[in-house]
Structures are given as structure tokens and as C-alpha cells.
PDB file of C-alpha atoms in Angstrom:
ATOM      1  CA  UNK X 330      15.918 -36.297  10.751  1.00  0.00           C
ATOM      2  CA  UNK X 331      15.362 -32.852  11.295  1.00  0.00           C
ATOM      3  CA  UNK X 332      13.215 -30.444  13.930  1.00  0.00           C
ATOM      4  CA  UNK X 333      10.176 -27.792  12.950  1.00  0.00           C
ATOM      5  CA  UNK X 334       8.461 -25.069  14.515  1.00  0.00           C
ATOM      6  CA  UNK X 335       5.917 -23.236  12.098  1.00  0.00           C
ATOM      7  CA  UNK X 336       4.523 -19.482  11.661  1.00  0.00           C
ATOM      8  CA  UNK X 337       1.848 -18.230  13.842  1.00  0.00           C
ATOM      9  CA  UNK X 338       0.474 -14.599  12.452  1.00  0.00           C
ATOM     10  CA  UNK X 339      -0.631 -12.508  14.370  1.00  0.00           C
ATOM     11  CA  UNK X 340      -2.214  -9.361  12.757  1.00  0.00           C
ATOM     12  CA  UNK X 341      -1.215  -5.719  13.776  1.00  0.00           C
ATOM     13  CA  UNK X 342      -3.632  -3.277  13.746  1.00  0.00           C
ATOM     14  CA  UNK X 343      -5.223  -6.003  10.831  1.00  0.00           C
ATOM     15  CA  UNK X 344      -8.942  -5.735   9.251  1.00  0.00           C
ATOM     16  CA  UNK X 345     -10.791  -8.620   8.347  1.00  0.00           C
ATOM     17  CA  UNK X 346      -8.190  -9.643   5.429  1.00  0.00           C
ATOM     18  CA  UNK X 347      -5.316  -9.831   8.016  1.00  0.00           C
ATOM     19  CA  UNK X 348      -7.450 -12.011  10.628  1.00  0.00           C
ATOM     20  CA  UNK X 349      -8.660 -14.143   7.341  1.00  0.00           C
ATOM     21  CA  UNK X 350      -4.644 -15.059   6.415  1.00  0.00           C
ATOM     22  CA  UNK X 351      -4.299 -15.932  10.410  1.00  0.00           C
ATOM     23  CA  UNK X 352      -7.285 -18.435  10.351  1.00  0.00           C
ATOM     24  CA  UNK X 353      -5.934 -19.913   7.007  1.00  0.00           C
ATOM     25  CA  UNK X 354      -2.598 -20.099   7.936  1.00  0.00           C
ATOM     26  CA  UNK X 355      -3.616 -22.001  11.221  1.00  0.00           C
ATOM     27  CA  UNK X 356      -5.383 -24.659   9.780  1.00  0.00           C
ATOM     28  CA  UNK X 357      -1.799 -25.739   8.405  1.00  0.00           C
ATOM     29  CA  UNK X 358       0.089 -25.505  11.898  1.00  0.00           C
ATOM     30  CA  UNK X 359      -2.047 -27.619  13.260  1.00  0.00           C
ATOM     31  CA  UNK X 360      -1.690 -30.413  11.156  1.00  0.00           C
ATOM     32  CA  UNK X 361       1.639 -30.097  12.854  1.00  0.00           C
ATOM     33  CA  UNK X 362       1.589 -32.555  15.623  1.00  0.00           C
ATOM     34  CA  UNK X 363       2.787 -36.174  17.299  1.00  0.00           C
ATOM     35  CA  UNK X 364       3.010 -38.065  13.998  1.00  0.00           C
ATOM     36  CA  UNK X 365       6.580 -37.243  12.971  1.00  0.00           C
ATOM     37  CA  UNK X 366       6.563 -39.138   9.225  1.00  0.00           C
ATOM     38  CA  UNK X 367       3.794 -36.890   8.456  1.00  0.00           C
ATOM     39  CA  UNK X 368       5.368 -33.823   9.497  1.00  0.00           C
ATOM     40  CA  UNK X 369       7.254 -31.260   7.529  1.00  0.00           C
ATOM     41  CA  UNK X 370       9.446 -28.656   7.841  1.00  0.00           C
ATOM     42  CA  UNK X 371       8.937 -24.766   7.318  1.00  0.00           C
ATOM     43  CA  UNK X 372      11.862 -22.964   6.571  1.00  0.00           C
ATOM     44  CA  UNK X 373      11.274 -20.424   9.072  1.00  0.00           C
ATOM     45  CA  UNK X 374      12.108 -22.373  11.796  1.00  0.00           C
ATOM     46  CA  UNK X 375      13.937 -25.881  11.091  1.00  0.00           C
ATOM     47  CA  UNK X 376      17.163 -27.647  12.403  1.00  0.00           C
ATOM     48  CA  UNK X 377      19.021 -30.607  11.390  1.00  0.00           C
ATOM     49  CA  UNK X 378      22.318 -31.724  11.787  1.00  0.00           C
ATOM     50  CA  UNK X 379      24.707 -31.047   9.846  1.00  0.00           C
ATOM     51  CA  UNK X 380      25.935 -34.811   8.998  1.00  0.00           C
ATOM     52  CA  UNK X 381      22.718 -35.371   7.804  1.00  0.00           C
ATOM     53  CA  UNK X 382      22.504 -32.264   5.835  1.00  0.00           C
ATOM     54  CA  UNK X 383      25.316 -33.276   3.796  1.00  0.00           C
ATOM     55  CA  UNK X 384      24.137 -37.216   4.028  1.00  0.00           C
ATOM     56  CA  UNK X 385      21.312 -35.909   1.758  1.00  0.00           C
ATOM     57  CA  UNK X 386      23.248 -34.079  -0.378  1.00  0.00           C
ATOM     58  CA  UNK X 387      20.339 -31.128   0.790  1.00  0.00           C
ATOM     59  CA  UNK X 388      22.427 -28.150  -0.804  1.00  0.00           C
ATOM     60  CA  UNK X 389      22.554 -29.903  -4.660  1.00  0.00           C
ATOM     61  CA  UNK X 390      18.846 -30.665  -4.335  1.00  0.00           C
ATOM     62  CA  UNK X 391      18.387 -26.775  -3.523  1.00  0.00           C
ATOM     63  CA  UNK X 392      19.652 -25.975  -6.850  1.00  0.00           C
ATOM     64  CA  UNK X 393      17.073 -24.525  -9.426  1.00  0.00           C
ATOM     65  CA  UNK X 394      14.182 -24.911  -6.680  1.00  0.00           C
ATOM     66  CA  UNK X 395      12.620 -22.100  -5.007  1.00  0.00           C
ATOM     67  CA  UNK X 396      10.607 -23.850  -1.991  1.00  0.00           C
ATOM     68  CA  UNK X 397      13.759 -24.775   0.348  1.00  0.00           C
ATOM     69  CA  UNK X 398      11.379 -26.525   3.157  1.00  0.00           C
ATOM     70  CA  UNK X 399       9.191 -28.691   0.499  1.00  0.00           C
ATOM     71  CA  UNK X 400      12.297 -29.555  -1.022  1.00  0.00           C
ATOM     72  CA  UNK X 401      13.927 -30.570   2.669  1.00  0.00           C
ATOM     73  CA  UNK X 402      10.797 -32.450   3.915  1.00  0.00           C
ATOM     74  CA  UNK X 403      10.910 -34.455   0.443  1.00  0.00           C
ATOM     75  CA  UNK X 404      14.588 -35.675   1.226  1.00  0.00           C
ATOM     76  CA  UNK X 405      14.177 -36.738   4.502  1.00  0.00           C
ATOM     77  CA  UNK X 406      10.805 -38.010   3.560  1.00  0.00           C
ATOM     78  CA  UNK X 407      12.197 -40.204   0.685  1.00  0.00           C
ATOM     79  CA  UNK X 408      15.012 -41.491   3.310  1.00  0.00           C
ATOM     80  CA  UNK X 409      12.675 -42.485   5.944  1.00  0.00           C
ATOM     81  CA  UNK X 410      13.933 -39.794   8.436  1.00  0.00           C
ATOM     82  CA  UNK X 411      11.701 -38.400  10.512  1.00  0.00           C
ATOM     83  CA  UNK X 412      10.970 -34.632  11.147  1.00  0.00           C
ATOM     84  CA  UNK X 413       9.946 -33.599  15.150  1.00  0.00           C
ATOM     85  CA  UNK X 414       7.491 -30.603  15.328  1.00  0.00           C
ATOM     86  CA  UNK X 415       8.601 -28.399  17.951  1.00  0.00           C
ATOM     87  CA  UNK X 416       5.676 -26.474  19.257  1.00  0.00           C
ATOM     88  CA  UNK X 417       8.025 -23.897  21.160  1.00  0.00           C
ATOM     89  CA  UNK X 418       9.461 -23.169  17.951  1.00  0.00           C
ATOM     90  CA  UNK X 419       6.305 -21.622  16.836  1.00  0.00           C
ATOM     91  CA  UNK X 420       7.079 -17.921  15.389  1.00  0.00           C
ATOM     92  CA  UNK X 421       4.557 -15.336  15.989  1.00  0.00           C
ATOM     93  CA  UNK X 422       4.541 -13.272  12.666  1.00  0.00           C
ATOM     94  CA  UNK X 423       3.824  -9.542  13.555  1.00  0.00           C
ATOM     95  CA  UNK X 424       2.208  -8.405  10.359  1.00  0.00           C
ATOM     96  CA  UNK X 425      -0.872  -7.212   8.521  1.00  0.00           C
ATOM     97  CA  UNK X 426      -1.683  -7.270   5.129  1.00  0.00           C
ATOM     98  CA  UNK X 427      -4.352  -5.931   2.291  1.00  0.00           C
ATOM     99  CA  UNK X 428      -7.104  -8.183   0.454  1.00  0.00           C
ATOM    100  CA  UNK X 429      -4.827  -8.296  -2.521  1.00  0.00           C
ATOM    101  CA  UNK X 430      -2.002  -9.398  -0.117  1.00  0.00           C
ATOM    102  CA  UNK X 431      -3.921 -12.263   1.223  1.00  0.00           C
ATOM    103  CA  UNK X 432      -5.044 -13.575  -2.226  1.00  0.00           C
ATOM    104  CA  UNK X 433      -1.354 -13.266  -3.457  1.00  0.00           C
ATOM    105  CA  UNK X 434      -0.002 -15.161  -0.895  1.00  0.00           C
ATOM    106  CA  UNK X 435      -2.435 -17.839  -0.303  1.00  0.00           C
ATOM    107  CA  UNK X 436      -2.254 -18.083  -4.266  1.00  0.00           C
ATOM    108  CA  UNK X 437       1.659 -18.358  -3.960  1.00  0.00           C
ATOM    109  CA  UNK X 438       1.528 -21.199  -1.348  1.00  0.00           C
ATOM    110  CA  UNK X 439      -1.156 -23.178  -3.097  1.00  0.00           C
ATOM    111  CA  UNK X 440       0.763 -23.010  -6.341  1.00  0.00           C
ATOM    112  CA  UNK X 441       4.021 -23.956  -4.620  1.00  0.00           C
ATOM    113  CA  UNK X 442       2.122 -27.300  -2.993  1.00  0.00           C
ATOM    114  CA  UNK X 443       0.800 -27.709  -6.335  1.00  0.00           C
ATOM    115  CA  UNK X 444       4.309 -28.323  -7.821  1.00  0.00           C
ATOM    116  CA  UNK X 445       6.258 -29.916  -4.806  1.00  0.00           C
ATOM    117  CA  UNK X 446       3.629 -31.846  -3.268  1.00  0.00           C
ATOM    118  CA  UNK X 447       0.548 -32.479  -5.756  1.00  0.00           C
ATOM    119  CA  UNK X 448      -0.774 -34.589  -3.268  1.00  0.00           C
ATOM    120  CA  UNK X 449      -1.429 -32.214  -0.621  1.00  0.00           C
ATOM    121  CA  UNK X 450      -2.843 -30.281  -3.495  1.00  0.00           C
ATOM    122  CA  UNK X 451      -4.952 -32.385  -4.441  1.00  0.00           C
ATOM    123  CA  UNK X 452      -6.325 -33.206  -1.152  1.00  0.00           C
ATOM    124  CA  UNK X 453      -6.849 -29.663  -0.397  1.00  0.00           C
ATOM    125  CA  UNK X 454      -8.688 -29.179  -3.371  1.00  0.00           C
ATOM    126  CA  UNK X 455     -11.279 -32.405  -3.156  1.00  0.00           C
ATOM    127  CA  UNK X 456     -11.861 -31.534   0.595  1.00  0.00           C
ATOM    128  CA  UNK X 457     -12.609 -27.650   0.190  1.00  0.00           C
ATOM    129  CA  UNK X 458     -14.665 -28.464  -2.541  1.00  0.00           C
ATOM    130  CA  UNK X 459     -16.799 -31.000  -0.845  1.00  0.00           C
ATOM    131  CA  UNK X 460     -17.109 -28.943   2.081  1.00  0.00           C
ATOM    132  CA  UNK X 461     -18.370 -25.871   0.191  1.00  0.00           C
ATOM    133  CA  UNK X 462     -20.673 -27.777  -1.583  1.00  0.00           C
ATOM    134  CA  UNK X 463     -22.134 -29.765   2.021  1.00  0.00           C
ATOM    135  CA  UNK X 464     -21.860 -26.290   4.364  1.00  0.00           C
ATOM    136  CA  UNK X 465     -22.374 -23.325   1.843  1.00  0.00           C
ATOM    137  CA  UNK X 466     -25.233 -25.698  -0.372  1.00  0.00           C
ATOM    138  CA  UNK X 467     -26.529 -25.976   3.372  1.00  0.00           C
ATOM    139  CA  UNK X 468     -26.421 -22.224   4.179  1.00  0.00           C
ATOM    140  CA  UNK X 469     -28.105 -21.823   0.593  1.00  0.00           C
ATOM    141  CA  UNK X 470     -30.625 -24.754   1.278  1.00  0.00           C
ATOM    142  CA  UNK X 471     -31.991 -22.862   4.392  1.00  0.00           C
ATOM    143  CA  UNK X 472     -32.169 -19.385   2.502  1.00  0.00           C
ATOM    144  CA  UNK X 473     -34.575 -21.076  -0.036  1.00  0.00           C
ATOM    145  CA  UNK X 474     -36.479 -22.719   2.570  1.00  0.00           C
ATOM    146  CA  UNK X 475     -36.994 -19.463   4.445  1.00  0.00           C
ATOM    147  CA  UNK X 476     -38.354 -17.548   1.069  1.00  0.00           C
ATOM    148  CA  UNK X 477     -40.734 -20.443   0.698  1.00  0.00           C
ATOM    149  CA  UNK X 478     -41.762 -21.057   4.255  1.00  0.00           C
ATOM    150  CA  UNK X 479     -40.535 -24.073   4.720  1.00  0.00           C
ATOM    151  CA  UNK X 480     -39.380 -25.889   7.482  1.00  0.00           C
ATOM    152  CA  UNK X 481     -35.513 -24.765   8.184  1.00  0.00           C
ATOM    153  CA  UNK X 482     -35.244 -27.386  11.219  1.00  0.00           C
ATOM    154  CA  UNK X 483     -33.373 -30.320   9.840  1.00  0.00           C
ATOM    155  CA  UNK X 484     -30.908 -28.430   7.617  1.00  0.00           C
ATOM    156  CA  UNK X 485     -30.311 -25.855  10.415  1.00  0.00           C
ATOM    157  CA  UNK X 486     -29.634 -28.865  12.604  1.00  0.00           C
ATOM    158  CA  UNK X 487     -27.301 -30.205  10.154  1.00  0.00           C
ATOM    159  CA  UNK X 488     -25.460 -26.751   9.654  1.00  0.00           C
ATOM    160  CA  UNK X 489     -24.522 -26.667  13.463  1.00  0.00           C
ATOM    161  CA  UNK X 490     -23.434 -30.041  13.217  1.00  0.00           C
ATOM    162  CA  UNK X 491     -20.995 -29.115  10.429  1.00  0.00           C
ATOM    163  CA  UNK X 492     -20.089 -25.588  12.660  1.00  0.00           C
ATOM    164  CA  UNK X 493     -19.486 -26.769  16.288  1.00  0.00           C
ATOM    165  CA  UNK X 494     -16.777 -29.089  16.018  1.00  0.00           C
ATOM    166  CA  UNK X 495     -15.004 -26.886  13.925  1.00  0.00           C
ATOM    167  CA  UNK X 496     -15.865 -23.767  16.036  1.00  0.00           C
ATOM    168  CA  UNK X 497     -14.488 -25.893  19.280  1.00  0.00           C
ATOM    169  CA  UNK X 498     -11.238 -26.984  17.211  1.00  0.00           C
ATOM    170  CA  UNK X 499     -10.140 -23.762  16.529  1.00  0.00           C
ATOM    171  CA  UNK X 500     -10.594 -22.744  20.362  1.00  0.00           C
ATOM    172  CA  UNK X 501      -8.332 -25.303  21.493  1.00  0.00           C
ATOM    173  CA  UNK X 502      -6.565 -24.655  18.924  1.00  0.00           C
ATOM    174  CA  UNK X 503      -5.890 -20.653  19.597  1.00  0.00           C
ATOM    175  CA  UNK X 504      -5.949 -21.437  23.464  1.00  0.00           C
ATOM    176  CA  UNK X 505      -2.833 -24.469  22.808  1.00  0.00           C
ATOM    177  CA  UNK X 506      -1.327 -21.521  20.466  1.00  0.00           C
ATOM    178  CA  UNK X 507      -1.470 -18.848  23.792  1.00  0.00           C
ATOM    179  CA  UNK X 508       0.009 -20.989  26.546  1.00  0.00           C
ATOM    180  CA  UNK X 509       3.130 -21.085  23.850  1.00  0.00           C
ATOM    181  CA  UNK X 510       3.333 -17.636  23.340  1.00  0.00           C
ATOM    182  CA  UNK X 511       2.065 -15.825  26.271  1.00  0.00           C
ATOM    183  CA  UNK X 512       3.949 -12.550  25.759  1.00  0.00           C
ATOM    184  CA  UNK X 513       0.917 -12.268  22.292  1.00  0.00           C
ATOM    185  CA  UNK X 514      -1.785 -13.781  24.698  1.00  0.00           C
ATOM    186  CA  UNK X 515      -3.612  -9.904  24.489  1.00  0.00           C
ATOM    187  CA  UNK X 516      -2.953  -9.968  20.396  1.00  0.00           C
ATOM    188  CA  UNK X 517      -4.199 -13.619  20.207  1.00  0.00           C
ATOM    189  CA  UNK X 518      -6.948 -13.421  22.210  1.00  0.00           C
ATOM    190  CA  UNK X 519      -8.141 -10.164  20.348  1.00  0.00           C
ATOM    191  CA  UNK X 520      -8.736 -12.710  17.341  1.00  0.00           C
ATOM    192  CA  UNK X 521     -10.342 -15.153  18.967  1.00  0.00           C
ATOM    193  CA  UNK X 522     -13.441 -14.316  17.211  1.00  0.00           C
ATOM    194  CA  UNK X 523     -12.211 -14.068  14.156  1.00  0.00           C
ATOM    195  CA  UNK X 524     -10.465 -17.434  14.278  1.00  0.00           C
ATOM    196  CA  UNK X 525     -14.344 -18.914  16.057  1.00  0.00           C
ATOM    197  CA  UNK X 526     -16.217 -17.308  13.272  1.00  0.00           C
ATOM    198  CA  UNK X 527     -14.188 -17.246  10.048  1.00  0.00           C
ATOM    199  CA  UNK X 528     -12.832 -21.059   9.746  1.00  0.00           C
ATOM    200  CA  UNK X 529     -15.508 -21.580   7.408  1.00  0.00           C
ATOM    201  CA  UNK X 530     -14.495 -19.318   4.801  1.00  0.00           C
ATOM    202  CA  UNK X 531     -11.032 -20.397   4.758  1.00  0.00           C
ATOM    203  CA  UNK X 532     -12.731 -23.911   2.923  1.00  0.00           C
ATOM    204  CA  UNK X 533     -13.919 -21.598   0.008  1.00  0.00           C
ATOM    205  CA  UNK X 534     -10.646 -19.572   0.350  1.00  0.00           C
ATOM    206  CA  UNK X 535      -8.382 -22.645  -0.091  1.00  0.00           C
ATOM    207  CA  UNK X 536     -10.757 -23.559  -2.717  1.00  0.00           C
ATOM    208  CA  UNK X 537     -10.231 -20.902  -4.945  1.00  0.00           C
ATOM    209  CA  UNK X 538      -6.220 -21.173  -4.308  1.00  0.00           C
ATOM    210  CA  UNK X 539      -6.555 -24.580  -5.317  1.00  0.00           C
ATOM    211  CA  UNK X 540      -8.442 -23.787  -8.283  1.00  0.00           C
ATOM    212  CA  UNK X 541      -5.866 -20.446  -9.523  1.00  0.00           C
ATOM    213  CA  UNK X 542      -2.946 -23.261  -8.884  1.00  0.00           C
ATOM    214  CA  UNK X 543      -4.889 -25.471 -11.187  1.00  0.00           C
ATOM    215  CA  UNK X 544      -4.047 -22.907 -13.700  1.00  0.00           C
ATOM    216  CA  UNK X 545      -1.229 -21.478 -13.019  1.00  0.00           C
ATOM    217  CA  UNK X 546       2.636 -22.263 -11.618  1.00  0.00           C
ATOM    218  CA  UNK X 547       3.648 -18.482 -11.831  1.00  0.00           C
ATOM    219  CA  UNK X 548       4.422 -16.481  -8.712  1.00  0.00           C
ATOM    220  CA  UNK X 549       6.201 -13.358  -7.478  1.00  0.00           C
ATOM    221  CA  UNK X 550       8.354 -13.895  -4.319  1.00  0.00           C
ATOM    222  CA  UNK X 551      10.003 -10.647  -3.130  1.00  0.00           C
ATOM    223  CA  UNK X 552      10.060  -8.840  -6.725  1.00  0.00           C
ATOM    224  CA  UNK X 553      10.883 -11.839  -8.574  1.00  0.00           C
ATOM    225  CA  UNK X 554       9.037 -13.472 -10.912  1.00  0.00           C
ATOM    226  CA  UNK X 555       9.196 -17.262 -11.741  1.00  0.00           C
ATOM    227  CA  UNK X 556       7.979 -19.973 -13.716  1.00  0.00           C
ATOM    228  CA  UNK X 557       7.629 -23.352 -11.327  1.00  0.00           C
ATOM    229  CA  UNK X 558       8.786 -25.978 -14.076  1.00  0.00           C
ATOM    230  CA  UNK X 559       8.940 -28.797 -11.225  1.00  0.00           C
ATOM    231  CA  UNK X 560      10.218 -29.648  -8.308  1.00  0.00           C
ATOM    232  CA  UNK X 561      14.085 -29.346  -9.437  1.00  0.00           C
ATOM    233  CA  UNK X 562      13.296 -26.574 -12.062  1.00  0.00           C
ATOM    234  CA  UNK X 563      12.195 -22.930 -11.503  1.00  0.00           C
ATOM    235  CA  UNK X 564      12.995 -20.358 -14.200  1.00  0.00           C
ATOM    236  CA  UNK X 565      13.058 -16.331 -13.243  1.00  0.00           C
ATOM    237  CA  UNK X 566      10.621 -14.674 -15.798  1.00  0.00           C
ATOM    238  CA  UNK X 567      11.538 -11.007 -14.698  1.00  0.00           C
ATOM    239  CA  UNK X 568      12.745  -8.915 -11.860  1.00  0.00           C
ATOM    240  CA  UNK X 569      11.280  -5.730 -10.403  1.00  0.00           C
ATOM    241  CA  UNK X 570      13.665  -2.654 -11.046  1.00  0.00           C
TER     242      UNK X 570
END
């Protein structure tokens, strides 16, 4: 089949929107893992042969797509080939970026899943939205209770039992992600908060990408605009001058 790494960002001199993309983005790496037929490729950092490049006919099923991974994954998916995640592979992606960045390009990836693998989509979008409803409702719950003096106990209680085991994922998580790339251990470790604290919001984040792909298969990749038709079919709409 083929081999994977995946990116890792790491934000540079980032605010909160920078640290937000890392936590999102992480929640996808590590679903990454020992399972190889439910791996898949990132285009970043993938190797197959070449015999079985051409076995799939990989370069005519590139034609009129724009997602070169999803497409990959589907091929060796549909041939029963498996794909090996490579966790020294992992790229660290030196970058920051704006609010507006961050929506754009969690917007962009959701949209892209939407079209080459609705399931994933789909799955993204029932689980975000039940968890938003179960943790945020919760959050809400124990405002309410507080303005009426209420007991806050048992919904507090079930709050942390929502928070903990996510909170102690993403350590191991960030802490697995360090002893592979020890020259960023002082950059990773400086948003280890970030990725402790902000998990949570990624839920509603990926919920709201979700809901814009829902609506929408247009994106702007690098100054070009284009209409995702399907999986074999994308159509430029307009280039920046």
C-alpha cells in the first residue's frame, strides 16, 4: 500500500487563533495510529511504490480533482491495500495564522471531506453536535443553576467527567508528539496549555465547519478559486491577478 506521516503545527510567535488551528489539527493526527485499513494518507508526507502507483492508475484518477491524498487513500482503500502511519514522518509546520486564517482553512478542509469522504463528514458533524449540545448545554445548565441558587453538584460532576479524559488525552497526546520531535520540545511544550484547555472548543469549531460545508463546496487554495463538483470533478471559478 502506501506509508503516511501527518502535519504537526506548531505556532510561531501565534495568539490564541494559531494555538486553536494546532489543537484542531491534532485531533486528526491522532486518529493516525496501529489500524492500517483505517488510515490515510496526507499529501505532505506519503510514499508508495512506484509499481503500485501505476497499478492504480493514481495519476488518471488525479485528473480534475484537487485533494491528491483523499483521492490516494480512496484507491488504495477501494483495492484493499493498506496505508502504514509513520509517526517519524510527522512534519512540524512552523507557522501562525489570523482568526480569519483559521476559519478559512478549517472551512476548506471540512468542505474537502465533505466531497471526498461524506462519511467522515458526516461523522464529524453528528459527534460535534452531540457533544456541544451534552458539554456546552452542561456549562449552560450550571450557569442557570448558579443565578437560581441551585445545587451545581451533579452537573459540575458530570462536566469534569466529560473534561478529564479529554484533558489527559491530549497530554499524552502532545507528550507522544515531543519524544518525536524533540528539536520543537520548547515550542510544543509552550502550548501545552493551550492544547489542555482548548480541546473543547475545537467540538464547536468543527461544528460550525461542518455546518459552512453543509452549504457550501467552494474554496480558495493558493489564489484559486474552485467549485468541488465531486470527487473526479473540480471546476476553477477564478484566479487572483
Amino acid at each position: 500500500g502506501a506509508a503516511s506521516g501527518y502535519r504537526w503545527f506548531v505556532p510561531v510567535n501565534g495568539g490564541l487563533a494559531s494555538h486553536l488551528r494546532s489543537v484542531w489539527n491534532a485531533s486528526i493526527a491522532s486518529a493516525l495510529g496501529a489500524d492500517r485499513n483505517r488510515n490515510f494518507c496526507w499529501g505532505g508526507s506519503t510514499a508508495i511504490r512506484r509499481s503500485t502507483f501505476e497499478d492504480l492508475r493514481v495519476g488518471e484518477r488525479w485528473r480534475g480533482t484537487v485533494s491528491d491524498d483523499f483521492t490516494l487513500t480512496r484507491a488504495l482503500q477501494e483495492t484493499k491495500r493498506p496505508i502504514h502511519f509513520v509517526p517519524a514522518c510527522l512534519v512540524p509546520a512552523l507557522d501562525s495564522c489570523t482568526l480569519s486564517e483559521l476559519f478559512e482553512f478549517s472551512n476548506r478542509q471540512l468542505k474537502i471531506t465533505r466531497v471526498y469522504a461524506p462519511h467522515l463528514w458526516k461523522a464529524v458533524l453528528l459527534g460535534s453536535l452531540l457533544f456541544c449540545l451534552v458539554f456546552f448545554g452542561g456549562a449552560m445548565l450550571v450557569v442557570a443553576r448558579v443565578i437560581r441558587h441551585h445545587s451545581i453538584a451533579l452537573p459540575v460532576l458530570l462536566l469534569l467527567i466529560i473534561y478529564f479524559p479529554g484533558t489527559l488525552k491530549a497530554h499524552i497526546r502532545l507528550k507522544a508528539v515531543v519524544s518525536i520531535m524533540p528539536m520543537y520540545s520548547r515550542e510544543l511544550r509552550r502550548g501545552w496549555i493551550f492544547h489542555l484547555v482548548l480541546w473543547p472548543f475545537t467540538s464547536a469549531l468543527y461544528l460550525w465547519n461542518a455546518l459552512v460545508a453543509a452549504s457550501s463546496r467552494r474554496i480558495n487554495w493558493r489564489g484559486i478559486t474552485y467549485e468541488l463538483k465531486s470527487p473526479r470533478e473540480a471546476v476553477i471559478i477564478s484566479r487572483d491577478s
